[in-house]
Amino acid sequence: MKGQIQEFTDAVISIGRHPSSHLRFPVDLASISRQHAEIIREGNQFKLVDHSTNGTFVNGKRITEILLKNGDVITFAEEGGPKVSFLIQTKEGLSETPGLPSQPSFREEPEERIRMEGRSRPSAVRERPLEVPVQSTKIPLIIQYGPTLRSFKELPITIGRSSKCHFRLEHPSIMEHHAQIFFSQNQYWIKDLTGKGSLLINRNPINLQSPLKLHDDISLGPQGPIFRFIGEGRLVEVSEPRFEEPSPPPLSKKERIPEPDAEVKSPERRSSLFKKIFR
């Protein structure tokens, strides 16, 4: 059942071992309650409510109820229990029923390419910040790579091909010790351990280390895997980095062409995405 994808259209999604549950776990998985939790759509938001005996956790913290955010990792029952990755996708060209939010589903990767966000062309190399000392800090980090979800409770961690790395990646573009992620000055940082400029953020090499900003794309080498930082210590693998070409300069008054009436488009539809990982 690992990596299974499911989609739902209901306003309330029930989760548990009961046969009527929308997201149903195996009957012999005793740590999961028959009616473990439910996800309730409220406008464009999704609220997770726990009804279980052994608890429901979001990003490692036990909850009673919480509004879910894009990229949240839900663990059912206890550490090592089944995990679900909650992601958001926007679908265009679909009419939406008034009063009902978008359609939740289970999916492997968040579709963030259609997010309307202005981003200017980055400079060739990020300006080098003052070097920040790396210290041990108890703070969560979650990495999604393919069908794998890895959770860490303490930083720093190292990423590379070496068996001594906390997060090991078998990839020809990855070096033995490629990168280090740590937390300092109330933000997450990444450090290049290659000494060869083989760590890129938004397609540009960094100088030794750099703070991570929301929606930064981290490339581990020119041909290596790419991860997107979606905030709150969460990294998800993406197929290609985000990049937006700069807008052309505005036309002069003489060059402007009258625009036709704008085409009426059907409203966009936002959908939530989940990825279920059983252990």
PDB file of C-alpha atoms in Angstrom:
ATOM      1  CA  MET A   1       0.000   0.000   0.000  1.00  0.00           C
ATOM      2  CA  LYS A   2       3.033   2.285   0.043  1.00  0.00           C
ATOM      3  CA  GLY A   3       2.709   5.407  -2.090  1.00  0.00           C
ATOM      4  CA  GLN A   4      -1.008   4.877  -2.801  1.00  0.00           C
ATOM      5  CA  ILE A   5      -2.924   7.825  -4.281  1.00  0.00           C
ATOM      6  CA  GLN A   6      -6.625   8.448  -3.582  1.00  0.00           C
ATOM      7  CA  GLU A   7      -9.094  11.219  -4.418  1.00  0.00           C
ATOM      8  CA  PHE A   8     -12.284  12.297  -2.641  1.00  0.00           C
ATOM      9  CA  THR A   9     -15.163  14.704  -3.355  1.00  0.00           C
ATOM     10  CA  ASP A  10     -16.913  14.605   0.034  1.00  0.00           C
ATOM     11  CA  ALA A  11     -17.156  17.598   2.369  1.00  0.00           C
ATOM     12  CA  VAL A  12     -16.146  15.367   5.282  1.00  0.00           C
ATOM     13  CA  ILE A  13     -13.473  12.656   4.889  1.00  0.00           C
ATOM     14  CA  SER A  14     -13.500   9.964   7.552  1.00  0.00           C
ATOM     15  CA  ILE A  15     -10.277   8.148   8.466  1.00  0.00           C
ATOM     16  CA  GLY A  16      -9.968   4.869  10.358  1.00  0.00           C
ATOM     17  CA  ARG A  17     -10.399   1.079  10.285  1.00  0.00           C
ATOM     18  CA  HIS A  18     -14.181   1.148   9.981  1.00  0.00           C
ATOM     19  CA  PRO A  19     -15.384  -0.297   6.653  1.00  0.00           C
ATOM     20  CA  SER A  20     -17.279   2.923   5.893  1.00  0.00           C
ATOM     21  CA  SER A  21     -14.185   5.139   6.245  1.00  0.00           C
ATOM     22  CA  HIS A  22     -13.149   7.078   3.161  1.00  0.00           C
ATOM     23  CA  LEU A  23      -9.491   6.571   4.018  1.00  0.00           C
ATOM     24  CA  ARG A  24      -9.548   3.034   5.396  1.00  0.00           C
ATOM     25  CA  PHE A  25      -6.623   1.337   7.112  1.00  0.00           C
ATOM     26  CA  PRO A  26      -6.214  -2.450   7.419  1.00  0.00           C
ATOM     27  CA  VAL A  27      -8.417  -4.057  10.077  1.00  0.00           C
ATOM     28  CA  ASP A  28      -5.408  -5.690  11.769  1.00  0.00           C
ATOM     29  CA  LEU A  29      -3.681  -2.313  12.288  1.00  0.00           C
ATOM     30  CA  ALA A  30      -4.829  -2.136  15.898  1.00  0.00           C
ATOM     31  CA  SER A  31      -3.081   1.143  16.721  1.00  0.00           C
ATOM     32  CA  ILE A  32      -5.550   2.920  14.404  1.00  0.00           C
ATOM     33  CA  SER A  33      -9.020   3.540  15.861  1.00  0.00           C
ATOM     34  CA  ARG A  34     -12.093   2.465  13.925  1.00  0.00           C
ATOM     35  CA  GLN A  35     -13.073   6.126  13.674  1.00  0.00           C
ATOM     36  CA  HIS A  36      -9.654   7.689  14.036  1.00  0.00           C
ATOM     37  CA  ALA A  37     -10.020  11.189  12.558  1.00  0.00           C
ATOM     38  CA  GLU A  38     -11.803  13.234   9.937  1.00  0.00           C
ATOM     39  CA  ILE A  39     -10.945  16.083   7.599  1.00  0.00           C
ATOM     40  CA  ILE A  40     -13.642  18.740   7.232  1.00  0.00           C
ATOM     41  CA  ARG A  41     -13.659  21.262   4.422  1.00  0.00           C
ATOM     42  CA  GLU A  42     -14.477  24.791   5.551  1.00  0.00           C
ATOM     43  CA  GLY A  43     -14.515  27.132   2.570  1.00  0.00           C
ATOM     44  CA  ASN A  44     -11.024  26.889   1.095  1.00  0.00           C
ATOM     45  CA  GLN A  45      -9.563  25.419   4.281  1.00  0.00           C
ATOM     46  CA  PHE A  46      -9.277  21.866   5.562  1.00  0.00           C
ATOM     47  CA  LYS A  47      -9.643  21.094   9.270  1.00  0.00           C
ATOM     48  CA  LEU A  48      -8.266  17.867  10.740  1.00  0.00           C
ATOM     49  CA  VAL A  49     -10.119  16.636  13.849  1.00  0.00           C
ATOM     50  CA  ASP A  50      -8.805  13.765  15.990  1.00  0.00           C
ATOM     51  CA  HIS A  51     -11.244  11.208  17.448  1.00  0.00           C
ATOM     52  CA  SER A  52      -8.722   8.479  18.281  1.00  0.00           C
ATOM     53  CA  THR A  53      -7.313   6.780  21.351  1.00  0.00           C
ATOM     54  CA  ASN A  54      -3.658   6.768  20.280  1.00  0.00           C
ATOM     55  CA  GLY A  55      -3.601  10.247  18.798  1.00  0.00           C
ATOM     56  CA  THR A  56      -3.011  12.053  15.523  1.00  0.00           C
ATOM     57  CA  PHE A  57       0.151  14.072  14.889  1.00  0.00           C
ATOM     58  CA  VAL A  58       0.854  16.908  12.448  1.00  0.00           C
ATOM     59  CA  ASN A  59       4.528  17.572  11.741  1.00  0.00           C
ATOM     60  CA  GLY A  60       5.386  15.560  14.867  1.00  0.00           C
ATOM     61  CA  LYS A  61       3.014  17.393  17.241  1.00  0.00           C
ATOM     62  CA  ARG A  62      -0.095  15.757  18.684  1.00  0.00           C
ATOM     63  CA  ILE A  63      -3.275  17.658  17.838  1.00  0.00           C
ATOM     64  CA  THR A  64      -6.940  17.745  18.786  1.00  0.00           C
ATOM     65  CA  GLU A  65      -7.957  19.775  15.755  1.00  0.00           C
ATOM     66  CA  ILE A  66      -5.963  21.938  13.370  1.00  0.00           C
ATOM     67  CA  LEU A  67      -6.272  23.721  10.027  1.00  0.00           C
ATOM     68  CA  LEU A  68      -4.021  21.877   7.589  1.00  0.00           C
ATOM     69  CA  LYS A  69      -1.433  23.671   5.481  1.00  0.00           C
ATOM     70  CA  ASN A  70       0.203  22.668   2.233  1.00  0.00           C
ATOM     71  CA  GLY A  71       2.955  20.128   2.889  1.00  0.00           C
ATOM     72  CA  ASP A  72       1.810  19.098   6.388  1.00  0.00           C
ATOM     73  CA  VAL A  73       2.763  15.528   7.307  1.00  0.00           C
ATOM     74  CA  ILE A  74       0.110  13.654   9.293  1.00  0.00           C
ATOM     75  CA  THR A  75       1.083  10.624  11.383  1.00  0.00           C
ATOM     76  CA  PHE A  76      -1.631   8.361  12.746  1.00  0.00           C
ATOM     77  CA  ALA A  77      -1.406   6.670  16.155  1.00  0.00           C
ATOM     78  CA  GLU A  78       2.267   7.048  17.121  1.00  0.00           C
ATOM     79  CA  GLU A  79       5.825   7.533  15.901  1.00  0.00           C
ATOM     80  CA  GLY A  80       6.390   5.007  13.145  1.00  0.00           C
ATOM     81  CA  GLY A  81       2.666   4.808  12.322  1.00  0.00           C
ATOM     82  CA  PRO A  82       1.101   5.405   8.898  1.00  0.00           C
ATOM     83  CA  LYS A  83       1.880   8.810   7.389  1.00  0.00           C
ATOM     84  CA  VAL A  84      -0.011  11.054   5.012  1.00  0.00           C
ATOM     85  CA  SER A  85       1.469  14.007   3.142  1.00  0.00           C
ATOM     86  CA  PHE A  86      -1.113  16.786   2.733  1.00  0.00           C
ATOM     87  CA  LEU A  87      -0.517  18.877  -0.373  1.00  0.00           C
ATOM     88  CA  ILE A  88      -2.498  21.407  -2.414  1.00  0.00           C
ATOM     89  CA  GLN A  89      -3.203  21.551  -6.126  1.00  0.00           C
ATOM     90  CA  THR A  90      -5.081  24.128  -8.177  1.00  0.00           C
ATOM     91  CA  LYS A  91      -7.062  22.965 -11.181  1.00  0.00           C
ATOM     92  CA  GLU A  92      -8.209  25.462 -13.813  1.00  0.00           C
ATOM     93  CA  GLY A  93     -11.298  25.380 -15.955  1.00  0.00           C
ATOM     94  CA  LEU A  94     -13.544  23.581 -13.469  1.00  0.00           C
ATOM     95  CA  SER A  95     -16.737  25.172 -12.238  1.00  0.00           C
ATOM     96  CA  GLU A  96     -17.034  24.989  -8.491  1.00  0.00           C
ATOM     97  CA  THR A  97     -20.232  24.377  -6.551  1.00  0.00           C
ATOM     98  CA  PRO A  98     -21.005  27.459  -4.448  1.00  0.00           C
ATOM     99  CA  GLY A  99     -20.257  26.945  -0.791  1.00  0.00           C
ATOM    100  CA  LEU A 100     -18.106  23.875  -1.360  1.00  0.00           C
ATOM    101  CA  PRO A 101     -14.299  23.975  -1.414  1.00  0.00           C
ATOM    102  CA  SER A 102     -11.982  22.003  -3.626  1.00  0.00           C
ATOM    103  CA  GLN A 103     -11.495  18.284  -3.968  1.00  0.00           C
ATOM    104  CA  PRO A 104      -9.093  16.456  -1.662  1.00  0.00           C
ATOM    105  CA  SER A 105      -6.996  13.590  -2.945  1.00  0.00           C
ATOM    106  CA  PHE A 106      -3.896  11.544  -2.341  1.00  0.00           C
ATOM    107  CA  ARG A 107      -0.991  12.456  -4.565  1.00  0.00           C
ATOM    108  CA  GLU A 108       2.760  12.032  -4.592  1.00  0.00           C
ATOM    109  CA  GLU A 109       3.930  15.577  -5.331  1.00  0.00           C
ATOM    110  CA  PRO A 110       2.469  19.057  -4.734  1.00  0.00           C
ATOM    111  CA  GLU A 111       1.471  20.959  -7.871  1.00  0.00           C
ATOM    112  CA  GLU A 112       2.730  24.418  -7.007  1.00  0.00           C
ATOM    113  CA  ARG A 113       3.641  25.515 -10.522  1.00  0.00           C
ATOM    114  CA  ILE A 114       0.362  27.337 -10.973  1.00  0.00           C
ATOM    115  CA  ARG A 115       0.724  29.429  -7.813  1.00  0.00           C
ATOM    116  CA  MET A 116       0.375  33.098  -8.825  1.00  0.00           C
ATOM    117  CA  GLU A 117       3.462  34.613  -7.349  1.00  0.00           C
ATOM    118  CA  GLY A 118       5.687  37.328  -8.741  1.00  0.00           C
ATOM    119  CA  ARG A 119       9.333  36.358  -8.660  1.00  0.00           C
ATOM    120  CA  SER A 120      12.032  38.446 -10.303  1.00  0.00           C
ATOM    121  CA  ARG A 121      15.017  36.964 -12.091  1.00  0.00           C
ATOM    122  CA  PRO A 122      17.629  36.083  -9.464  1.00  0.00           C
ATOM    123  CA  SER A 123      21.152  37.423  -9.618  1.00  0.00           C
ATOM    124  CA  ALA A 124      23.965  35.184 -10.863  1.00  0.00           C
ATOM    125  CA  VAL A 125      25.199  34.351  -7.360  1.00  0.00           C
ATOM    126  CA  ARG A 126      23.453  34.942  -4.066  1.00  0.00           C
ATOM    127  CA  GLU A 127      25.046  37.613  -1.968  1.00  0.00           C
ATOM    128  CA  ARG A 128      27.142  35.907   0.653  1.00  0.00           C
ATOM    129  CA  PRO A 129      25.763  36.478   4.149  1.00  0.00           C
ATOM    130  CA  LEU A 130      27.938  36.625   7.227  1.00  0.00           C
ATOM    131  CA  GLU A 131      28.995  33.109   8.137  1.00  0.00           C
ATOM    132  CA  VAL A 132      26.654  31.670  10.731  1.00  0.00           C
ATOM    133  CA  PRO A 133      27.934  29.111  13.245  1.00  0.00           C
ATOM    134  CA  VAL A 134      26.328  25.668  13.079  1.00  0.00           C
ATOM    135  CA  GLN A 135      24.856  24.550  16.387  1.00  0.00           C
ATOM    136  CA  SER A 136      22.789  21.584  17.524  1.00  0.00           C
ATOM    137  CA  THR A 137      19.099  22.558  17.741  1.00  0.00           C
ATOM    138  CA  LYS A 138      15.991  20.520  18.558  1.00  0.00           C
ATOM    139  CA  ILE A 139      13.676  21.497  15.711  1.00  0.00           C
ATOM    140  CA  PRO A 140      11.820  19.374  13.134  1.00  0.00           C
ATOM    141  CA  LEU A 141      12.784  18.828   9.514  1.00  0.00           C
ATOM    142  CA  ILE A 142      10.737  16.761   7.050  1.00  0.00           C
ATOM    143  CA  ILE A 143      12.056  15.704   3.638  1.00  0.00           C
ATOM    144  CA  GLN A 144       9.917  14.110   0.924  1.00  0.00           C
ATOM    145  CA  TYR A 145      11.938  12.331  -1.766  1.00  0.00           C
ATOM    146  CA  GLY A 146       9.992  10.157  -4.212  1.00  0.00           C
ATOM    147  CA  PRO A 147       7.835   7.801  -2.130  1.00  0.00           C
ATOM    148  CA  THR A 148       9.964   8.405   0.982  1.00  0.00           C
ATOM    149  CA  LEU A 149       9.177  10.697   3.910  1.00  0.00           C
ATOM    150  CA  ARG A 150      11.967  11.252   6.427  1.00  0.00           C
ATOM    151  CA  SER A 151      11.460  13.141   9.661  1.00  0.00           C
ATOM    152  CA  PHE A 152      14.215  14.571  11.833  1.00  0.00           C
ATOM    153  CA  LYS A 153      13.775  16.073  15.272  1.00  0.00           C
ATOM    154  CA  GLU A 154      17.184  17.686  15.606  1.00  0.00           C
ATOM    155  CA  LEU A 155      19.496  19.675  13.364  1.00  0.00           C
ATOM    156  CA  PRO A 156      22.039  19.879  11.794  1.00  0.00           C
ATOM    157  CA  ILE A 157      21.768  16.988   9.350  1.00  0.00           C
ATOM    158  CA  THR A 158      23.983  16.147   6.375  1.00  0.00           C
ATOM    159  CA  ILE A 159      22.858  15.036   2.914  1.00  0.00           C
ATOM    160  CA  GLY A 160      25.019  12.967   0.585  1.00  0.00           C
ATOM    161  CA  ARG A 161      25.971   9.538  -0.738  1.00  0.00           C
ATOM    162  CA  SER A 162      28.035   8.533   2.285  1.00  0.00           C
ATOM    163  CA  SER A 163      26.563   5.989   4.683  1.00  0.00           C
ATOM    164  CA  LYS A 164      27.497   8.419   7.456  1.00  0.00           C
ATOM    165  CA  CYS A 165      25.040  11.059   6.195  1.00  0.00           C
ATOM    166  CA  HIS A 166      21.754  11.487   8.003  1.00  0.00           C
ATOM    167  CA  PHE A 167      19.853  11.613   4.692  1.00  0.00           C
ATOM    168  CA  ARG A 168      21.548   9.353   2.159  1.00  0.00           C
ATOM    169  CA  LEU A 169      20.887   9.785  -1.573  1.00  0.00           C
ATOM    170  CA  GLU A 170      22.168   7.340  -4.179  1.00  0.00           C
ATOM    171  CA  HIS A 171      22.523   9.590  -7.212  1.00  0.00           C
ATOM    172  CA  PRO A 172      25.475  10.074  -9.588  1.00  0.00           C
ATOM    173  CA  SER A 173      25.353  13.865  -9.145  1.00  0.00           C
ATOM    174  CA  ILE A 174      25.441  13.661  -5.350  1.00  0.00           C
ATOM    175  CA  MET A 175      28.811  13.841  -3.591  1.00  0.00           C
ATOM    176  CA  GLU A 176      29.745  11.883  -0.456  1.00  0.00           C
ATOM    177  CA  HIS A 177      28.952  14.888   1.754  1.00  0.00           C
ATOM    178  CA  HIS A 178      26.931  17.323  -0.338  1.00  0.00           C
ATOM    179  CA  ALA A 179      24.950  19.639   1.929  1.00  0.00           C
ATOM    180  CA  GLN A 180      24.149  20.416   5.526  1.00  0.00           C
ATOM    181  CA  ILE A 181      20.885  21.823   6.871  1.00  0.00           C
ATOM    182  CA  PHE A 182      20.882  23.645  10.180  1.00  0.00           C
ATOM    183  CA  PHE A 183      18.814  26.164  12.145  1.00  0.00           C
ATOM    184  CA  SER A 184      20.079  29.517  13.352  1.00  0.00           C
ATOM    185  CA  GLN A 185      18.757  33.045  13.909  1.00  0.00           C
ATOM    186  CA  ASN A 186      15.188  31.739  13.847  1.00  0.00           C
ATOM    187  CA  GLN A 187      15.435  30.342  10.306  1.00  0.00           C
ATOM    188  CA  TYR A 188      16.590  27.289   8.378  1.00  0.00           C
ATOM    189  CA  TRP A 189      19.953  27.397   6.579  1.00  0.00           C
ATOM    190  CA  ILE A 190      21.706  25.216   4.033  1.00  0.00           C
ATOM    191  CA  LYS A 191      25.474  24.854   3.663  1.00  0.00           C
ATOM    192  CA  ASP A 192      27.471  23.675   0.663  1.00  0.00           C
ATOM    193  CA  LEU A 193      29.842  20.893   1.721  1.00  0.00           C
ATOM    194  CA  THR A 194      31.172  20.154  -1.768  1.00  0.00           C
ATOM    195  CA  GLY A 195      33.606  23.058  -2.064  1.00  0.00           C
ATOM    196  CA  LYS A 196      32.821  23.057  -5.808  1.00  0.00           C
ATOM    197  CA  GLY A 197      29.689  25.181  -6.011  1.00  0.00           C
ATOM    198  CA  SER A 198      27.538  22.089  -6.551  1.00  0.00           C
ATOM    199  CA  LEU A 199      24.692  23.388  -4.395  1.00  0.00           C
ATOM    200  CA  LEU A 200      22.304  25.740  -6.174  1.00  0.00           C
ATOM    201  CA  ILE A 201      19.323  27.767  -4.980  1.00  0.00           C
ATOM    202  CA  ASN A 202      16.918  28.884  -7.692  1.00  0.00           C
ATOM    203  CA  ARG A 203      19.503  27.721 -10.289  1.00  0.00           C
ATOM    204  CA  ASN A 204      22.281  29.843  -8.803  1.00  0.00           C
ATOM    205  CA  PRO A 205      25.276  28.566  -6.805  1.00  0.00           C
ATOM    206  CA  ILE A 206      25.568  29.746  -3.225  1.00  0.00           C
ATOM    207  CA  ASN A 207      28.659  30.916  -1.411  1.00  0.00           C
ATOM    208  CA  LEU A 208      29.176  28.417   1.404  1.00  0.00           C
ATOM    209  CA  GLN A 209      25.804  28.854   3.147  1.00  0.00           C
ATOM    210  CA  SER A 210      22.481  30.602   2.723  1.00  0.00           C
ATOM    211  CA  PRO A 211      19.198  31.009   4.640  1.00  0.00           C
ATOM    212  CA  LEU A 212      16.224  29.232   3.092  1.00  0.00           C
ATOM    213  CA  LYS A 213      13.306  31.378   1.958  1.00  0.00           C
ATOM    214  CA  LEU A 214       9.778  30.241   1.205  1.00  0.00           C
ATOM    215  CA  HIS A 215       9.587  28.433  -2.185  1.00  0.00           C
ATOM    216  CA  ASP A 216      13.370  28.343  -2.659  1.00  0.00           C
ATOM    217  CA  ASP A 217      14.391  25.506  -4.997  1.00  0.00           C
ATOM    218  CA  ILE A 218      17.505  23.617  -3.893  1.00  0.00           C
ATOM    219  CA  SER A 219      19.393  21.746  -6.611  1.00  0.00           C
ATOM    220  CA  LEU A 220      21.953  19.179  -5.488  1.00  0.00           C
ATOM    221  CA  GLY A 221      24.209  19.551  -8.514  1.00  0.00           C
ATOM    222  CA  PRO A 222      23.311  20.569 -12.096  1.00  0.00           C
ATOM    223  CA  GLN A 223      21.730  17.155 -12.776  1.00  0.00           C
ATOM    224  CA  GLY A 224      20.871  16.194  -9.218  1.00  0.00           C
ATOM    225  CA  PRO A 225      17.507  16.071  -7.449  1.00  0.00           C
ATOM    226  CA  ILE A 226      15.665  19.312  -6.684  1.00  0.00           C
ATOM    227  CA  PHE A 227      13.855  20.078  -3.443  1.00  0.00           C
ATOM    228  CA  ARG A 228      11.485  22.964  -2.718  1.00  0.00           C
ATOM    229  CA  PHE A 229      11.415  24.597   0.712  1.00  0.00           C
ATOM    230  CA  ILE A 230       7.720  25.106   1.536  1.00  0.00           C
ATOM    231  CA  GLY A 231       8.254  26.537   4.986  1.00  0.00           C
ATOM    232  CA  GLU A 232       8.261  25.269   8.575  1.00  0.00           C
ATOM    233  CA  GLY A 233      11.111  22.855   7.973  1.00  0.00           C
ATOM    234  CA  ARG A 234       9.554  21.005   5.024  1.00  0.00           C
ATOM    235  CA  LEU A 235      11.340  20.036   1.798  1.00  0.00           C
ATOM    236  CA  VAL A 236       9.543  18.314  -1.087  1.00  0.00           C
ATOM    237  CA  GLU A 237      11.078  16.930  -4.259  1.00  0.00           C
ATOM    238  CA  VAL A 238      10.014  18.650  -7.491  1.00  0.00           C
ATOM    239  CA  SER A 239      10.651  17.745 -11.111  1.00  0.00           C
ATOM    240  CA  GLU A 240      12.119  21.103 -12.107  1.00  0.00           C
ATOM    241  CA  PRO A 241      12.918  24.435 -10.419  1.00  0.00           C
ATOM    242  CA  ARG A 242      10.522  27.338 -10.467  1.00  0.00           C
ATOM    243  CA  PHE A 243      11.651  30.071 -12.820  1.00  0.00           C
ATOM    244  CA  GLU A 244       9.751  32.974 -14.241  1.00  0.00           C
ATOM    245  CA  GLU A 245      10.994  35.033 -17.167  1.00  0.00           C
ATOM    246  CA  PRO A 246      10.912  38.797 -16.560  1.00  0.00           C
ATOM    247  CA  SER A 247       7.974  40.667 -18.066  1.00  0.00           C
ATOM    248  CA  PRO A 248       8.706  42.614 -21.274  1.00  0.00           C
ATOM    249  CA  PRO A 249       8.942  46.411 -20.926  1.00  0.00           C
ATOM    250  CA  PRO A 250       5.592  48.209 -21.216  1.00  0.00           C
ATOM    251  CA  LEU A 251       4.638  49.551 -24.633  1.00  0.00           C
ATOM    252  CA  SER A 252       4.523  53.268 -25.259  1.00  0.00           C
ATOM    253  CA  LYS A 253       1.143  54.881 -25.841  1.00  0.00           C
ATOM    254  CA  LYS A 254       1.728  54.809 -29.619  1.00  0.00           C
ATOM    255  CA  GLU A 255       2.629  51.124 -29.598  1.00  0.00           C
ATOM    256  CA  ARG A 256      -0.292  49.986 -27.489  1.00  0.00           C
ATOM    257  CA  ILE A 257      -2.954  47.943 -29.220  1.00  0.00           C
ATOM    258  CA  PRO A 258      -6.530  48.058 -27.961  1.00  0.00           C
ATOM    259  CA  GLU A 259      -7.307  44.892 -26.045  1.00  0.00           C
ATOM    260  CA  PRO A 260     -10.373  42.818 -26.934  1.00  0.00           C
ATOM    261  CA  ASP A 261     -12.967  42.102 -24.311  1.00  0.00           C
ATOM    262  CA  ALA A 262     -11.494  39.786 -21.701  1.00  0.00           C
ATOM    263  CA  GLU A 263     -12.512  36.197 -22.073  1.00  0.00           C
ATOM    264  CA  VAL A 264     -14.674  34.961 -19.243  1.00  0.00           C
ATOM    265  CA  LYS A 265     -12.953  32.079 -17.530  1.00  0.00           C
ATOM    266  CA  SER A 266     -14.487  29.603 -15.190  1.00  0.00           C
ATOM    267  CA  PRO A 267     -13.193  29.903 -11.628  1.00  0.00           C
ATOM    268  CA  GLU A 268     -10.118  28.034 -10.526  1.00  0.00           C
ATOM    269  CA  ARG A 269     -10.536  25.106  -8.277  1.00  0.00           C
ATOM    270  CA  ARG A 270      -8.167  24.300  -5.448  1.00  0.00           C
ATOM    271  CA  SER A 271      -7.752  20.712  -4.406  1.00  0.00           C
ATOM    272  CA  SER A 272      -5.913  19.131  -1.547  1.00  0.00           C
ATOM    273  CA  LEU A 273      -3.507  16.293  -2.155  1.00  0.00           C
ATOM    274  CA  PHE A 274      -2.441  13.533   0.128  1.00  0.00           C
ATOM    275  CA  LYS A 275       0.163  10.824  -0.065  1.00  0.00           C
ATOM    276  CA  LYS A 276      -0.424   7.783   2.102  1.00  0.00           C
ATOM    277  CA  ILE A 277       2.595   5.818   3.274  1.00  0.00           C
ATOM    278  CA  PHE A 278       2.000   2.631   5.251  1.00  0.00           C
ATOM    279  CA  ARG A 279       4.637   0.963   7.371  1.00  0.00           C
TER     280      ARG A 279
END
